[in-house]
Amino acid sequence: MKILVCVSNVPDTTTKITFTDNNTQFNTNGVQFILNPYDEIALARAIELTDGGKGTVTVINVGDASTEATIRKALAIGATDAVRVNAKPHDAWYVAHQIAQYVKANPFDLILTGRESIDYNGSKVAGMLGELLDIPSVSIIKKLDAGDSEATVEREIEGGKEVLTIPYPFVAGAAEGVAEPKIPNMRGIMSARTKPLAVIEPTEVKTFSEIVSYETPAPRGQVKLVAADDTAKLVELLHAEARVI
Amino acid sequence: MSVLIYAENAGGKFKKSIFEAISYARAIADQNNTSLTAVSIGNVDAAELALLGKYGADKVLNVSGDKLKDFVNQAYASIIAEAAKKEGSAVVVLSNTFSGRGLAPRVGVKLEAGVADGVVALPVQEGGSFKVKKTAFSGKAFAIVELTSAIKVIALVPNSYKVVETGGTAQVEDFSVESKASDFKAMIKEIVRSSDKVSLPDAEIVVSGGRGLKGPENWGMIEELASLLGAATACSKPVSDAGWRPHSEHVGQTGIAVSPNLYIAVGISGAIQHLAGVSSSKVIVVINKDPEAPFFKVADYGIVGDAFEVLPKLIAAVKEYKASA
Ligand SMILES: Cc1cc2nc3c(=O)[nH]c(=O)nc-3n(C[C@H](O)[C@H](O)[C@H](O)COP(=O)(O)OP(=O)(O)OC[C@H]3O[C@@H](n4cnc5c(N)ncnc54)[C@H](O)[C@@H]3O)c2cc1C
């Protein structure tokens, strides 16, 4: 089985988010970039599915040269090879088109993404890829079992779950539960240095969206503390003051 | 132009998040002096369809048929895109539900439309520009996104817009789209609903437990409080990692993002990754025995105390309040 895992390079989860230039630019100063946590889950599952020579795992990233550390991390975790589309990702539309272009020339049985990237939180790349390649897509999956000609996936729905069977090829966005992220070992880190990483140039794509500015949430007021043995007071506050019960 | 709303149903019924999305789409139609069409797919009866008019739809395109009884991502996306073409819609609104998040990007590609999901406010339209506010950095910030395509697709986060009843009536029209066989490749084998529970993404109240609860055997208290309040239950990541609770309950940066009216956190420290997914809750209550727990910094109300003593008392107090109400 040939699996493609789409990975993105995102600010570390502990990053305090700030902006510059009158709130129009994300402040990358001092920010450490990491492999998107959901992509790690997708990658881990791809490696499990191809374990023992049952296939290959290619990772693809749309990004400038600064993302290579993240791509090498994916190789160290166990991907077979990697592709970087040499462009700053503009939005999901742009990223999906670049990846679709690559896949049209290099077909895969299964394409995995993370359910969303933790920076812009869209879950759009999986669905857009599905549409551009005219294959099924499931945006958020919680489980993936691969059979010979089709896979069984579990998708979350409000108040429950749905079990689906999907023939290859298809695209799915991995969420918590699909696999445990893998930590690279020393051998992986050493071999990652010599694994193939192809750099390809982007194709021209229209852009349909632009981030014009950012806002930070309004600061909350001081916490109102209630004594541990006065829970009736808390209930009263939630009813009369906060009006939420 | 017109505005189109996809009215998603769950087992033939529309949920509150859909009425929010219709109210929201109605407001966009009013901003542009245009009409609002709702498209409903699946087997929804006439009385239920009439509700769409009550919340602001002028017209309902009703698509039914056994093949479309349950959600089929590709086929539904085709229908929504065709409905938008038929109505000449410039804005397509979906709810940011699990299904909505799968549909929006496919509909976007079909219509060559810019897509914004995670949207939390009405668009600002000035001088031909169209800007929406969406969550970014897992709730640590918002991004103002300008959509520059002729058609725009937006997915509205549940609980971020008020339901407004217009009391109108909609004209219902049957609609169908010739579907491609390839739209039905993904087959649903089974749907498992835990019908007795409030679903987490659209819950108005969430009661959440962390590692401070020590083990799965102590979740009865969380469940009892939740059921008294009509709330959904949730948990922190280590709790679902340890298998005390299912992954579908894990909230935060790598779990589900929630924005209920009330979030009650019990025995949760308030790590930045947890806060990322819950900090847009309107009111936050924290119960933690450590007065230094970071969660108190973002809480509106707090109790410093042992969950095993506070929760039974809180449950009793809520019972008393309900009995007197
Ligand atoms: C990449 C990444 C992504 C992550 N994503 C998420 C995410 O999405 N969601 C998430 O929740 N976490 C996430 N985390 C984990 C996060 O960093 C914290 O580890 C986690 O939120 C802590 O969970 P907790 O508060 O339940 O447990 P702990 O940190 O162990 O805190 C337990 C709290 O309970 C209190 N306590 C203990 N006993 C009692 C008692 N008897 N009564 C009252 N209070 C008591 C303690 O004072 C403490 O504050 C992520 C981490 C990483 C690295």
CSV table of N, CA and C in Angstrom, one decimal, chain A residues 11 13-15 17 19 26 37-38 93 115-116 118-124 127-128 130-132 134-137 139-140 142 155-167 176-177 206-215 217 220-221 223-226 228-229 231-232 234-235 237-239 241-242 244-245, chain B residues 15 71 73-74 97-99 101-102 105-106 108-110 112 114-115 117 133-134 136-149 180 185-194 199 237 241 247-248 250 253-256 261 272-273 279 281-282 284-285 296 298-304 313-314 317 321:
chain,number,residue,atom,x,y,z
A,11,PRO,N,3.1,26.3,15.2
A,11,PRO,CA,3.7,26.7,16.4
A,11,PRO,C,3.4,25.7,17.5
A,13,THR,N,2.5,23.8,20.8
A,13,THR,CA,1.2,23.9,21.6
A,13,THR,C,1.3,24.9,22.8
A,14,THR,N,2.5,25.0,23.3
A,14,THR,CA,2.6,25.9,24.5
A,14,THR,C,2.8,27.4,24.1
A,15,THR,N,2.9,27.7,22.8
A,15,THR,CA,3.2,29.0,22.4
A,15,THR,C,2.1,30.0,22.9
A,17,ILE,N,0.3,33.2,22.0
A,17,ILE,CA,0.1,33.8,20.7
A,17,ILE,C,0.0,35.3,20.8
A,19,PHE,N,0.8,39.1,18.3
A,19,PHE,CA,0.8,39.7,16.9
A,19,PHE,C,1.6,40.9,16.8
A,26,PHE,N,1.3,37.4,12.6
A,26,PHE,CA,1.6,36.5,13.7
A,26,PHE,C,3.1,36.6,14.1
A,37,PRO,N,0.3,18.2,15.7
A,37,PRO,CA,0.0,17.0,16.5
A,37,PRO,C,-0.9,16.0,15.8
A,38,TYR,N,-1.9,16.5,15.1
A,38,TYR,CA,-2.8,15.5,14.4
A,38,TYR,C,-2.2,14.8,13.3
A,93,TRP,N,-7.0,26.2,0.3
A,93,TRP,CA,-7.2,26.0,-1.1
A,93,TRP,C,-5.9,25.9,-1.8
A,115,ARG,N,-6.8,16.0,11.3
A,115,ARG,CA,-8.1,16.6,11.2
A,115,ARG,C,-8.1,18.1,11.0
A,116,GLU,N,-7.1,18.7,11.5
A,116,GLU,CA,-6.9,20.2,11.3
A,116,GLU,C,-5.5,20.5,11.7
A,118,ILE,N,-3.2,23.0,14.0
A,118,ILE,CA,-3.6,23.7,15.3
A,118,ILE,C,-3.3,25.2,15.2
A,119,ASP,N,-2.9,25.7,14.0
A,119,ASP,CA,-2.7,27.2,13.9
A,119,ASP,C,-4.0,27.8,13.3
A,120,TYR,N,-4.5,27.3,12.2
A,120,TYR,CA,-5.7,28.0,11.6
A,120,TYR,C,-7.0,27.1,11.8
A,121,ASN,N,-6.8,25.9,12.3
A,121,ASN,CA,-7.9,25.1,12.7
A,121,ASN,C,-9.0,24.8,11.6
A,122,GLY,N,-8.5,24.9,10.3
A,122,GLY,CA,-9.5,24.5,9.3
A,122,GLY,C,-9.4,23.0,9.2
A,123,SER,N,-10.5,22.4,8.8
A,123,SER,CA,-10.4,20.9,8.4
A,123,SER,C,-10.7,20.8,7.0
A,124,LYS,N,-10.0,21.6,6.2
A,124,LYS,CA,-10.4,21.8,4.8
A,124,LYS,C,-9.6,21.0,3.8
A,127,GLY,N,-11.0,17.5,2.7
A,127,GLY,CA,-12.2,17.5,1.8
A,127,GLY,C,-11.9,18.1,0.5
A,128,MET,N,-11.1,19.2,0.4
A,128,MET,CA,-10.7,19.8,-0.9
A,128,MET,C,-9.9,18.8,-1.7
A,130,GLY,N,-10.1,15.6,-1.6
A,130,GLY,CA,-11.1,14.6,-2.1
A,130,GLY,C,-11.8,15.1,-3.3
A,131,GLU,N,-12.3,16.3,-3.3
A,131,GLU,CA,-13.0,16.9,-4.4
A,131,GLU,C,-12.1,17.1,-5.6
A,132,LEU,N,-10.9,17.6,-5.4
A,132,LEU,CA,-10.0,17.8,-6.5
A,132,LEU,C,-9.6,16.5,-7.2
A,134,ASP,N,-11.5,13.8,-7.0
A,134,ASP,CA,-12.8,13.1,-7.2
A,134,ASP,C,-12.8,11.7,-6.5
A,135,ILE,N,-12.4,11.7,-5.3
A,135,ILE,CA,-12.4,10.5,-4.5
A,135,ILE,C,-13.0,10.8,-3.1
A,136,PRO,N,-13.5,9.8,-2.4
A,136,PRO,CA,-14.2,10.0,-1.1
A,136,PRO,C,-13.2,10.7,-0.1
A,137,SER,N,-13.8,11.5,0.8
A,137,SER,CA,-13.1,12.1,1.9
A,137,SER,C,-13.9,12.0,3.2
A,139,SER,N,-13.6,13.9,6.8
A,139,SER,CA,-12.8,14.9,7.4
A,139,SER,C,-12.2,14.6,8.8
A,140,ILE,N,-12.9,13.9,9.6
A,140,ILE,CA,-12.4,13.6,11.0
A,140,ILE,C,-12.7,12.2,11.3
A,142,LYS,N,-11.9,8.7,13.7
A,142,LYS,CA,-11.4,8.3,15.1
A,142,LYS,C,-10.7,6.9,15.0
A,155,ARG,N,-16.2,7.5,12.2
A,155,ARG,CA,-16.2,8.9,12.1
A,155,ARG,C,-17.1,9.4,13.3
A,156,GLU,N,-16.7,10.5,13.8
A,156,GLU,CA,-17.5,11.0,15.0
A,156,GLU,C,-18.7,11.8,14.4
A,157,ILE,N,-19.9,11.6,15.0
A,157,ILE,CA,-21.0,12.5,14.7
A,157,ILE,C,-21.5,13.0,16.1
A,158,GLU,N,-22.3,14.1,16.0
A,158,GLU,CA,-22.8,14.6,17.3
A,158,GLU,C,-23.6,13.5,18.0
A,159,GLY,N,-23.1,13.2,19.2
A,159,GLY,CA,-23.9,12.2,20.0
A,159,GLY,C,-23.7,10.8,19.6
A,160,GLY,N,-22.6,10.5,18.9
A,160,GLY,CA,-22.4,9.1,18.5
A,160,GLY,C,-21.3,8.9,17.5
A,161,LYS,N,-21.4,7.8,16.8
A,161,LYS,CA,-20.3,7.6,15.8
A,161,LYS,C,-21.0,6.8,14.6
A,162,GLU,N,-20.2,6.9,13.5
A,162,GLU,CA,-20.7,6.2,12.3
A,162,GLU,C,-19.5,5.4,11.8
A,163,VAL,N,-19.9,4.2,11.4
A,163,VAL,CA,-18.8,3.3,10.8
A,163,VAL,C,-19.0,3.2,9.3
A,164,LEU,N,-18.0,3.4,8.6
A,164,LEU,CA,-18.1,3.5,7.1
A,164,LEU,C,-17.1,2.5,6.5
A,165,THR,N,-17.4,2.0,5.3
A,165,THR,CA,-16.4,1.3,4.5
A,165,THR,C,-16.2,2.1,3.3
A,166,ILE,N,-14.9,2.2,2.9
A,166,ILE,CA,-14.5,3.1,1.8
A,166,ILE,C,-13.5,2.4,0.9
A,167,PRO,N,-13.8,2.2,-0.4
A,167,PRO,CA,-12.7,1.7,-1.2
A,167,PRO,C,-11.6,2.6,-1.5
A,176,GLU,N,-7.5,12.2,17.3
A,176,GLU,CA,-7.2,11.4,18.5
A,176,GLU,C,-7.9,10.0,18.4
A,177,GLY,N,-7.2,9.0,18.8
A,177,GLY,CA,-7.8,7.7,18.8
A,177,GLY,C,-7.3,6.8,17.6
A,206,LYS,N,-5.1,30.2,-7.9
A,206,LYS,CA,-5.8,31.4,-7.5
A,206,LYS,C,-5.9,31.5,-6.0
A,207,THR,N,-6.0,32.6,-5.4
A,207,THR,CA,-6.2,32.7,-4.0
A,207,THR,C,-7.6,33.3,-3.7
A,208,PHE,N,-8.3,32.7,-2.8
A,208,PHE,CA,-9.7,33.1,-2.5
A,208,PHE,C,-9.8,33.7,-1.1
A,209,SER,N,-8.8,33.6,-0.3
A,209,SER,CA,-8.9,34.1,1.1
A,209,SER,C,-7.6,34.7,1.6
A,210,GLU,N,-7.8,35.6,2.4
A,210,GLU,CA,-6.6,36.4,3.0
A,210,GLU,C,-6.9,36.7,4.4
A,211,ILE,N,-5.9,36.5,5.3
A,211,ILE,CA,-6.1,36.9,6.7
A,211,ILE,C,-5.7,38.4,6.7
A,212,VAL,N,-6.6,39.3,7.1
A,212,VAL,CA,-6.3,40.7,7.1
A,212,VAL,C,-5.9,41.2,8.5
A,213,SER,N,-6.3,40.5,9.5
A,213,SER,CA,-5.9,40.9,10.8
A,213,SER,C,-6.2,39.8,11.9
A,214,TYR,N,-5.7,40.0,13.1
A,214,TYR,CA,-6.0,39.1,14.1
A,214,TYR,C,-6.6,39.8,15.3
A,215,GLU,N,-7.2,39.1,16.2
A,215,GLU,CA,-7.7,39.6,17.5
A,215,GLU,C,-7.4,38.6,18.5
A,217,PRO,N,-8.7,37.2,22.3
A,217,PRO,CA,-9.9,37.2,23.1
A,217,PRO,C,-9.9,38.2,24.2
A,220,ARG,N,-10.5,38.0,30.7
A,220,ARG,CA,-11.6,37.7,31.6
A,220,ARG,C,-11.4,38.5,32.9
A,221,GLY,N,-12.4,38.7,33.6
A,221,GLY,CA,-12.3,39.4,34.9
A,221,GLY,C,-11.7,38.5,35.9
A,223,VAL,N,-11.4,36.0,39.0
A,223,VAL,CA,-12.3,34.9,39.4
A,223,VAL,C,-13.0,35.2,40.7
A,224,LYS,N,-14.2,34.9,40.8
A,224,LYS,CA,-15.0,35.1,42.1
A,224,LYS,C,-14.9,33.7,42.9
A,225,LEU,N,-14.2,33.7,44.0
A,225,LEU,CA,-14.1,32.5,44.7
A,225,LEU,C,-15.3,32.3,45.7
A,226,VAL,N,-15.7,31.0,45.8
A,226,VAL,CA,-16.8,30.7,46.7
A,226,VAL,C,-16.2,29.7,47.6
A,228,ALA,N,-15.7,26.4,49.8
A,228,ALA,CA,-15.9,25.0,49.4
A,228,ALA,C,-17.2,24.4,50.1
A,229,ASP,N,-17.6,24.9,51.2
A,229,ASP,CA,-18.8,24.4,51.8
A,229,ASP,C,-20.0,25.2,51.5
A,231,THR,N,-21.7,25.6,48.4
A,231,THR,CA,-22.0,25.3,47.0
A,231,THR,C,-23.3,25.9,46.6
A,232,ALA,N,-24.2,26.2,47.6
A,232,ALA,CA,-25.5,26.8,47.3
A,232,ALA,C,-25.3,28.2,46.8
A,234,LEU,N,-22.7,29.2,45.0
A,234,LEU,CA,-22.3,29.0,43.6
A,234,LEU,C,-23.5,28.9,42.7
A,235,VAL,N,-24.4,28.0,43.1
A,235,VAL,CA,-25.6,27.7,42.3
A,235,VAL,C,-26.4,29.0,42.1
A,237,LEU,N,-25.2,32.1,42.3
A,237,LEU,CA,-24.5,33.0,41.4
A,237,LEU,C,-24.7,32.6,39.9
A,238,LEU,N,-24.7,31.3,39.7
A,238,LEU,CA,-24.8,30.9,38.3
A,238,LEU,C,-26.2,31.2,37.8
A,239,HIS,N,-27.2,31.2,38.7
A,239,HIS,CA,-28.5,31.4,38.3
A,239,HIS,C,-28.8,32.9,38.2
A,241,GLU,N,-26.7,35.7,38.8
A,241,GLU,CA,-25.7,36.7,38.3
A,241,GLU,C,-25.2,36.3,36.8
A,242,ALA,N,-24.8,35.1,36.7
A,242,ALA,CA,-24.3,34.7,35.3
A,242,ALA,C,-25.4,34.3,34.4
A,244,VAL,N,-26.8,31.4,33.7
A,244,VAL,CA,-26.5,30.3,32.8
A,244,VAL,C,-27.2,29.0,33.2
A,245,ILE,N,-27.9,29.0,34.4
A,245,ILE,CA,-28.7,27.9,34.8
A,245,ILE,C,-30.1,28.4,35.2
B,15,LYS,N,-31.5,20.5,14.8
B,15,LYS,CA,-31.1,20.8,16.2
B,15,LYS,C,-30.9,22.3,16.3
B,71,PHE,N,-26.3,10.6,5.9
B,71,PHE,CA,-25.3,11.5,5.4
B,71,PHE,C,-24.3,10.8,4.4
B,73,ASN,N,-21.3,12.1,2.3
B,73,ASN,CA,-20.5,13.4,2.1
B,73,ASN,C,-20.5,13.9,0.7
B,74,GLN,N,-20.1,13.0,-0.2
B,74,GLN,CA,-19.9,13.5,-1.6
B,74,GLN,C,-21.2,13.8,-2.3
B,97,THR,N,-20.5,21.6,12.2
B,97,THR,CA,-20.7,20.3,12.8
B,97,THR,C,-19.6,19.4,12.2
B,98,PHE,N,-19.6,18.1,12.7
B,98,PHE,CA,-18.7,17.2,12.1
B,98,PHE,C,-19.0,17.0,10.7
B,99,SER,N,-20.3,16.9,10.3
B,99,SER,CA,-20.6,16.7,8.9
B,99,SER,C,-20.4,18.0,8.1
B,101,ARG,N,-18.2,20.2,8.6
B,101,ARG,CA,-16.7,20.4,8.3
B,101,ARG,C,-16.2,19.5,7.1
B,102,GLY,N,-16.9,18.4,6.9
B,102,GLY,CA,-16.6,17.6,5.8
B,102,GLY,C,-17.2,18.1,4.5
B,105,PRO,N,-15.5,22.1,2.6
B,105,PRO,CA,-14.4,22.2,1.6
B,105,PRO,C,-14.8,21.6,0.2
B,106,ARG,N,-15.6,20.6,0.2
B,106,ARG,CA,-16.0,20.0,-1.1
B,106,ARG,C,-17.0,20.9,-1.8
B,108,GLY,N,-17.0,24.1,-1.4
B,108,GLY,CA,-16.1,25.2,-1.8
B,108,GLY,C,-15.4,24.9,-3.2
B,109,VAL,N,-14.9,23.7,-3.3
B,109,VAL,CA,-14.1,23.4,-4.6
B,109,VAL,C,-15.1,23.4,-5.7
B,110,LYS,N,-16.3,22.8,-5.5
B,110,LYS,CA,-17.3,22.7,-6.6
B,110,LYS,C,-17.7,24.1,-7.1
B,112,GLU,N,-15.9,26.9,-6.7
B,112,GLU,CA,-14.8,27.8,-6.8
B,112,GLU,C,-14.9,28.9,-5.8
B,114,GLY,N,-14.2,30.6,-1.9
B,114,GLY,CA,-13.3,30.7,-0.7
B,114,GLY,C,-14.1,30.1,0.5
B,115,VAL,N,-13.5,29.3,1.4
B,115,VAL,CA,-14.2,28.7,2.5
B,115,VAL,C,-13.6,29.2,3.8
B,117,ASP,N,-14.1,28.2,7.8
B,117,ASP,CA,-14.9,27.5,8.8
B,117,ASP,C,-14.5,28.0,10.2
B,133,LYS,N,-14.9,36.6,10.9
B,133,LYS,CA,-14.0,36.4,12.1
B,133,LYS,C,-14.1,34.9,12.4
B,134,LYS,N,-12.9,34.2,12.4
B,134,LYS,CA,-12.9,32.8,12.7
B,134,LYS,C,-11.9,32.5,13.9
B,136,ALA,N,-8.8,30.9,15.6
B,136,ALA,CA,-7.5,30.5,15.2
B,136,ALA,C,-6.7,30.1,16.4
B,137,PHE,N,-5.6,29.4,16.2
B,137,PHE,CA,-4.7,29.0,17.2
B,137,PHE,C,-5.5,28.3,18.4
B,138,SER,N,-6.4,27.4,18.0
B,138,SER,CA,-7.3,26.7,18.9
B,138,SER,C,-7.9,27.5,20.0
B,139,GLY,N,-8.4,28.6,19.6
B,139,GLY,CA,-9.2,29.5,20.5
B,139,GLY,C,-8.3,30.5,21.3
B,140,LYS,N,-7.0,30.5,21.0
B,140,LYS,CA,-6.1,31.4,21.6
B,140,LYS,C,-6.2,32.8,20.9
B,141,ALA,N,-6.8,32.8,19.7
B,141,ALA,CA,-6.9,34.1,19.0
B,141,ALA,C,-8.1,33.9,17.9
B,142,PHE,N,-8.4,35.0,17.3
B,142,PHE,CA,-9.3,35.0,16.1
B,142,PHE,C,-8.5,35.6,14.9
B,143,ALA,N,-8.9,35.1,13.8
B,143,ALA,CA,-8.4,35.7,12.5
B,143,ALA,C,-9.5,36.3,11.8
B,144,ILE,N,-9.3,37.5,11.2
B,144,ILE,CA,-10.2,38.1,10.4
B,144,ILE,C,-9.8,37.8,8.9
B,145,VAL,N,-10.7,37.0,8.3
B,145,VAL,CA,-10.4,36.5,6.9
B,145,VAL,C,-11.2,37.2,5.9
B,146,GLU,N,-10.6,37.7,4.9
B,146,GLU,CA,-11.3,38.3,3.8
B,146,GLU,C,-11.5,37.2,2.7
B,147,LEU,N,-12.7,37.0,2.3
B,147,LEU,CA,-13.0,36.0,1.2
B,147,LEU,C,-13.1,36.9,-0.1
B,148,THR,N,-12.4,36.5,-1.1
B,148,THR,CA,-12.3,37.4,-2.3
B,148,THR,C,-13.0,36.7,-3.5
B,149,SER,N,-13.4,35.5,-3.3
B,149,SER,CA,-14.1,34.8,-4.4
B,149,SER,C,-15.5,35.3,-4.6
B,180,LYS,N,-24.1,11.0,-9.2
B,180,LYS,CA,-23.1,10.2,-9.8
B,180,LYS,C,-22.9,8.9,-8.9
B,185,LYS,N,-19.5,6.0,-3.0
B,185,LYS,CA,-18.5,4.9,-2.8
B,185,LYS,C,-18.3,4.7,-1.3
B,186,ALA,N,-18.4,5.7,-0.5
B,186,ALA,CA,-18.2,5.5,1.0
B,186,ALA,C,-19.6,5.1,1.5
B,187,MET,N,-19.6,3.9,2.1
B,187,MET,CA,-20.9,3.3,2.6
B,187,MET,C,-21.0,3.3,4.1
B,188,ILE,N,-22.1,3.7,4.6
B,188,ILE,CA,-22.3,3.6,6.0
B,188,ILE,C,-22.7,2.2,6.4
B,189,LYS,N,-21.9,1.6,7.3
B,189,LYS,CA,-22.2,0.3,7.8
B,189,LYS,C,-23.1,0.3,9.0
B,190,GLU,N,-22.9,1.4,9.8
B,190,GLU,CA,-23.5,1.4,11.1
B,190,GLU,C,-23.5,2.8,11.7
B,191,ILE,N,-24.6,3.1,12.4
B,191,ILE,CA,-24.6,4.4,13.1
B,191,ILE,C,-24.9,4.1,14.6
B,192,VAL,N,-24.0,4.5,15.4
B,192,VAL,CA,-24.2,4.2,16.9
B,192,VAL,C,-24.5,5.5,17.6
B,193,ARG,N,-25.7,5.7,18.1
B,193,ARG,CA,-26.0,6.9,18.8
B,193,ARG,C,-26.2,6.6,20.3
B,194,SER,N,-25.5,7.4,21.1
B,194,SER,CA,-25.8,7.3,22.5
B,194,SER,C,-26.8,8.4,22.8
B,199,SER,N,-25.0,15.9,23.3
B,199,SER,CA,-23.8,15.8,22.5
B,199,SER,C,-22.9,17.0,22.8
B,237,LYS,N,-7.1,15.6,28.3
B,237,LYS,CA,-6.5,14.6,27.5
B,237,LYS,C,-5.9,13.4,28.2
B,241,ASP,N,-6.5,9.5,27.4
B,241,ASP,CA,-5.3,8.7,27.1
B,241,ASP,C,-5.3,7.5,28.0
B,247,HIS,N,-12.2,8.9,23.7
B,247,HIS,CA,-11.6,10.0,23.1
B,247,HIS,C,-12.5,11.1,22.6
B,248,SER,N,-13.8,10.7,22.3
B,248,SER,CA,-14.7,11.7,21.9
B,248,SER,C,-15.1,12.7,22.9
B,250,HIS,N,-12.7,14.1,24.9
B,250,HIS,CA,-11.5,14.9,25.2
B,250,HIS,C,-11.6,16.3,24.6
B,253,GLN,N,-6.9,21.6,22.8
B,253,GLN,CA,-6.2,21.9,21.5
B,253,GLN,C,-6.2,20.7,20.6
B,254,THR,N,-6.0,19.5,21.1
B,254,THR,CA,-6.0,18.3,20.3
B,254,THR,C,-7.3,17.5,20.4
B,255,GLY,N,-8.3,18.0,21.1
B,255,GLY,CA,-9.6,17.4,21.2
B,255,GLY,C,-10.6,18.2,20.6
B,256,ILE,N,-11.8,18.2,21.2
B,256,ILE,CA,-12.9,19.0,20.6
B,256,ILE,C,-12.8,20.4,21.2
B,261,ASN,N,-22.3,27.8,27.1
B,261,ASN,CA,-22.6,29.0,28.0
B,261,ASN,C,-21.9,28.8,29.4
B,272,ILE,N,-2.2,25.0,29.1
B,272,ILE,CA,-2.5,25.9,28.0
B,272,ILE,C,-3.2,25.1,26.8
B,273,GLN,N,-2.9,23.8,26.7
B,273,GLN,CA,-3.5,23.0,25.6
B,273,GLN,C,-5.0,22.7,25.9
B,279,SER,N,-11.6,28.0,26.3
B,279,SER,CA,-11.6,29.3,26.8
B,279,SER,C,-12.6,30.2,26.2
B,281,SER,N,-15.7,29.5,26.2
B,281,SER,CA,-16.9,29.2,27.0
B,281,SER,C,-17.3,30.6,27.6
B,282,LYS,N,-18.7,30.8,27.7
B,282,LYS,CA,-19.1,32.1,28.2
B,282,LYS,C,-18.8,32.2,29.7
B,284,ILE,N,-17.0,30.2,33.0
B,284,ILE,CA,-16.2,29.1,33.4
B,284,ILE,C,-16.2,28.9,35.0
B,285,VAL,N,-16.5,27.7,35.4
B,285,VAL,CA,-16.4,27.4,36.9
B,285,VAL,C,-15.3,26.4,37.1
B,296,PHE,N,-7.7,28.8,37.4
B,296,PHE,CA,-8.3,29.9,38.2
B,296,PHE,C,-8.1,31.3,37.5
B,298,VAL,N,-8.4,32.0,34.4
B,298,VAL,CA,-9.4,32.2,33.3
B,298,VAL,C,-10.8,32.0,33.8
B,299,ALA,N,-11.0,31.6,35.0
B,299,ALA,CA,-12.3,31.2,35.5
B,299,ALA,C,-13.1,32.4,35.9
B,300,ASP,N,-14.4,32.3,35.9
B,300,ASP,CA,-15.3,33.4,36.4
B,300,ASP,C,-15.7,33.1,37.8
B,301,TYR,N,-15.9,31.8,38.1
B,301,TYR,CA,-16.2,31.4,39.5
B,301,TYR,C,-15.3,30.2,39.9
B,302,GLY,N,-14.9,30.2,41.1
B,302,GLY,CA,-14.0,29.1,41.5
B,302,GLY,C,-14.3,28.6,42.9
B,303,ILE,N,-14.0,27.3,43.1
B,303,ILE,CA,-14.0,26.8,44.5
B,303,ILE,C,-12.7,26.1,44.7
B,304,VAL,N,-11.9,26.5,45.7
B,304,VAL,CA,-10.7,25.8,46.0
B,304,VAL,C,-11.1,24.7,47.0
B,313,LYS,N,-21.6,17.9,47.4
B,313,LYS,CA,-22.3,19.1,48.0
B,313,LYS,C,-22.9,19.9,46.8
B,314,LEU,N,-22.2,20.0,45.8
B,314,LEU,CA,-22.7,20.8,44.6
B,314,LEU,C,-23.9,20.1,44.0
B,317,ALA,N,-26.8,20.8,46.2
B,317,ALA,CA,-27.2,22.2,46.0
B,317,ALA,C,-28.0,22.4,44.7
B,321,TYR,N,-31.9,23.5,44.4
B,321,TYR,CA,-32.2,24.7,43.5
B,321,TYR,C,-33.3,24.2,42.5
